mmCIF file of C-alpha atoms in Angstrom:
data_model
loop_
_atom_site.group_PDB
_atom_site.id
_atom_site.type_symbol
_atom_site.label_atom_id
_atom_site.label_comp_id
_atom_site.label_asym_id
_atom_site.label_seq_id
_atom_site.Cartn_x
_atom_site.Cartn_y
_atom_site.Cartn_z
ATOM 1 C CA MET J 1 6.904 1.261 2.933
ATOM 2 C CA ARG J 2 6.813 -2.479 3.377
ATOM 3 C CA TYR J 3 3.851 -4.552 2.339
ATOM 4 C CA VAL J 4 2.701 -8.013 1.377
ATOM 5 C CA ALA J 5 0.374 -8.760 -1.514
ATOM 6 C CA VAL J 6 -3.040 -9.856 -0.296
ATOM 7 C CA THR J 7 -3.920 -13.294 -1.643
ATOM 8 C CA ASP J 8 -6.924 -15.544 -1.010
ATOM 9 C CA THR J 9 -4.832 -17.567 1.447
ATOM 10 C CA LEU J 10 -3.547 -14.524 3.357
ATOM 11 C CA ALA J 11 -7.019 -12.968 3.454
ATOM 12 C CA GLU J 12 -8.527 -16.136 4.920
ATOM 13 C CA LYS J 13 -5.678 -16.713 7.379
ATOM 14 C CA GLN J 14 -5.693 -13.087 8.634
ATOM 15 C CA ASN J 15 -9.483 -12.632 8.346
ATOM 16 C CA LEU J 16 -9.044 -9.651 5.997
ATOM 17 C CA PRO J 17 -12.089 -7.905 4.476
ATOM 18 C CA VAL J 18 -10.763 -8.227 0.876
ATOM 19 C CA LYS J 19 -8.761 -10.772 -1.126
ATOM 20 C CA TYR J 20 -6.687 -8.277 -3.126
ATOM 21 C CA GLY J 21 -4.464 -5.265 -2.532
ATOM 22 C CA ALA J 22 -1.310 -4.576 -0.528
ATOM 23 C CA LEU J 23 -1.245 -5.048 3.260
ATOM 24 C CA VAL J 24 1.173 -2.586 4.882
ATOM 25 C CA ARG J 25 3.199 -4.592 7.367
ATOM 26 C CA GLY J 26 6.538 -4.344 9.115
ATOM 27 C CA ALA J 27 9.072 -7.092 9.675
ATOM 28 C CA GLU J 28 11.732 -7.918 12.246
ATOM 29 C CA ASP J 29 14.184 -5.618 10.477
ATOM 30 C CA GLY J 30 11.943 -2.563 10.201
ATOM 31 C CA PRO J 31 8.526 -0.927 10.395
ATOM 32 C CA GLY J 32 5.822 -1.067 7.726
ATOM 33 C CA VAL J 33 5.965 2.698 7.261
ATOM 34 C CA VAL J 34 9.314 4.460 7.547
ATOM 35 C CA ALA J 35 9.216 7.697 9.563
ATOM 36 C CA GLY J 36 9.453 10.746 7.308
ATOM 37 C CA SER J 37 8.701 8.779 4.128
ATOM 38 C CA PRO J 38 6.026 9.905 1.644
ATOM 39 C CA ALA J 39 3.724 7.160 2.997
ATOM 40 C CA ASP J 40 4.251 8.402 6.562
ATOM 41 C CA LYS J 41 3.628 12.025 5.560
ATOM 42 C CA ALA J 42 0.397 10.996 3.815
ATOM 43 C CA GLY J 43 -0.845 9.109 6.873
ATOM 44 C CA ILE J 44 -0.476 5.506 5.700
ATOM 45 C CA MET J 45 -0.343 3.191 8.712
ATOM 46 C CA ALA J 46 0.705 -0.399 9.399
ATOM 47 C CA GLU J 47 -2.152 -2.833 8.726
ATOM 48 C CA ASP J 48 -3.739 -0.514 6.118
ATOM 49 C CA ILE J 49 -4.775 -2.370 2.978
ATOM 50 C CA ILE J 50 -4.128 -0.397 -0.212
ATOM 51 C CA THR J 51 -6.685 -1.578 -2.779
ATOM 52 C CA GLU J 52 -6.309 0.948 -5.621
ATOM 53 C CA VAL J 53 -3.889 3.499 -7.071
ATOM 54 C CA ASN J 54 -5.659 6.280 -9.006
ATOM 55 C CA GLY J 55 -8.658 3.963 -9.409
ATOM 56 C CA GLU J 56 -6.565 1.028 -10.683
ATOM 57 C CA LYS J 57 -7.409 -2.069 -8.630
ATOM 58 C CA LEU J 58 -4.458 -3.960 -7.169
ATOM 59 C CA ASP J 59 -4.788 -7.692 -7.720
ATOM 60 C CA SER J 60 -2.603 -10.654 -8.624
ATOM 61 C CA GLY J 61 -1.937 -9.149 -12.061
ATOM 62 C CA LYS J 62 -1.296 -5.615 -10.779
ATOM 63 C CA LEU J 63 0.940 -5.462 -7.733
ATOM 64 C CA LEU J 64 1.524 -2.190 -5.874
ATOM 65 C CA GLY J 65 5.207 -1.833 -6.782
ATOM 66 C CA ALA J 66 4.572 -2.385 -10.491
ATOM 67 C CA VAL J 67 1.679 0.079 -10.579
ATOM 68 C CA LEU J 68 3.642 2.787 -8.725
ATOM 69 C CA GLN J 69 6.604 2.416 -11.123
ATOM 70 C CA LYS J 70 4.430 3.889 -13.877
ATOM 71 C CA TYR J 71 4.510 7.253 -12.102
ATOM 72 C CA ASP J 72 7.339 9.766 -11.854
ATOM 73 C CA VAL J 73 8.961 10.911 -8.625
ATOM 74 C CA GLU J 74 6.946 13.850 -7.209
ATOM 75 C CA ALA J 75 3.764 12.603 -8.914
ATOM 76 C CA LYS J 76 0.641 12.855 -6.781
ATOM 77 C CA VAL J 77 -1.416 9.667 -6.636
ATOM 78 C CA THR J 78 -4.608 8.828 -4.792
ATOM 79 C CA LEU J 79 -4.627 5.560 -2.888
ATOM 80 C CA THR J 80 -7.815 3.801 -1.886
ATOM 81 C CA VAL J 81 -7.141 2.371 1.561
ATOM 82 C CA LEU J 82 -9.088 0.104 3.900
ATOM 83 C CA ARG J 83 -8.458 0.849 7.562
ATOM 84 C CA GLY J 84 -10.487 -0.797 10.286
ATOM 85 C CA GLY J 85 -13.114 -1.839 7.748
ATOM 86 C CA LYS J 86 -13.583 1.704 6.413
ATOM 87 C CA GLU J 87 -12.556 2.835 2.931
ATOM 88 C CA MET J 88 -10.727 6.133 2.544
ATOM 89 C CA LYS J 89 -8.845 8.029 -0.155
ATOM 90 C CA ILE J 90 -5.331 9.200 0.690
ATOM 91 C CA SER J 91 -3.210 11.420 -1.570
ATOM 92 C CA VAL J 92 0.510 10.682 -1.667
ATOM 93 C CA ILE J 93 3.325 12.554 -3.395
ATOM 94 C CA LEU J 94 5.763 9.881 -4.526
ATOM 95 C CA GLY J 95 9.394 10.084 -3.473
ATOM 96 C CA GLU J 96 12.605 8.500 -4.720
ATOM 97 C CA ARG J 97 12.481 4.746 -4.934
ATOM 98 C CA PRO J 98 14.774 3.068 -2.427
ATOM 99 C CA LYS J 99 18.049 1.708 -3.776
ATOM 100 C CA GLU J 100 18.331 -2.065 -3.484
#
């Protein structure tokens, strides 16, 4: 899954409903959510904003990648996601972290 950290500047520029979290977004070299990945299987979609992991708010001091690293592979986490202005909870079973 590819994402960008939501900052005040990004939120204002993109007219986002919150100024924190992780905005799922693709790039020229790939989609925001890889087909068959744990995020895809859980229903995460491009342009979703992930605001919490197991109730832990994602902000400038707690980025998504750092928070997820606390959990083991195969751990089940609950993400709080904003989609189209509506908040929802999505359970994800974490997979292997991609090799750099």
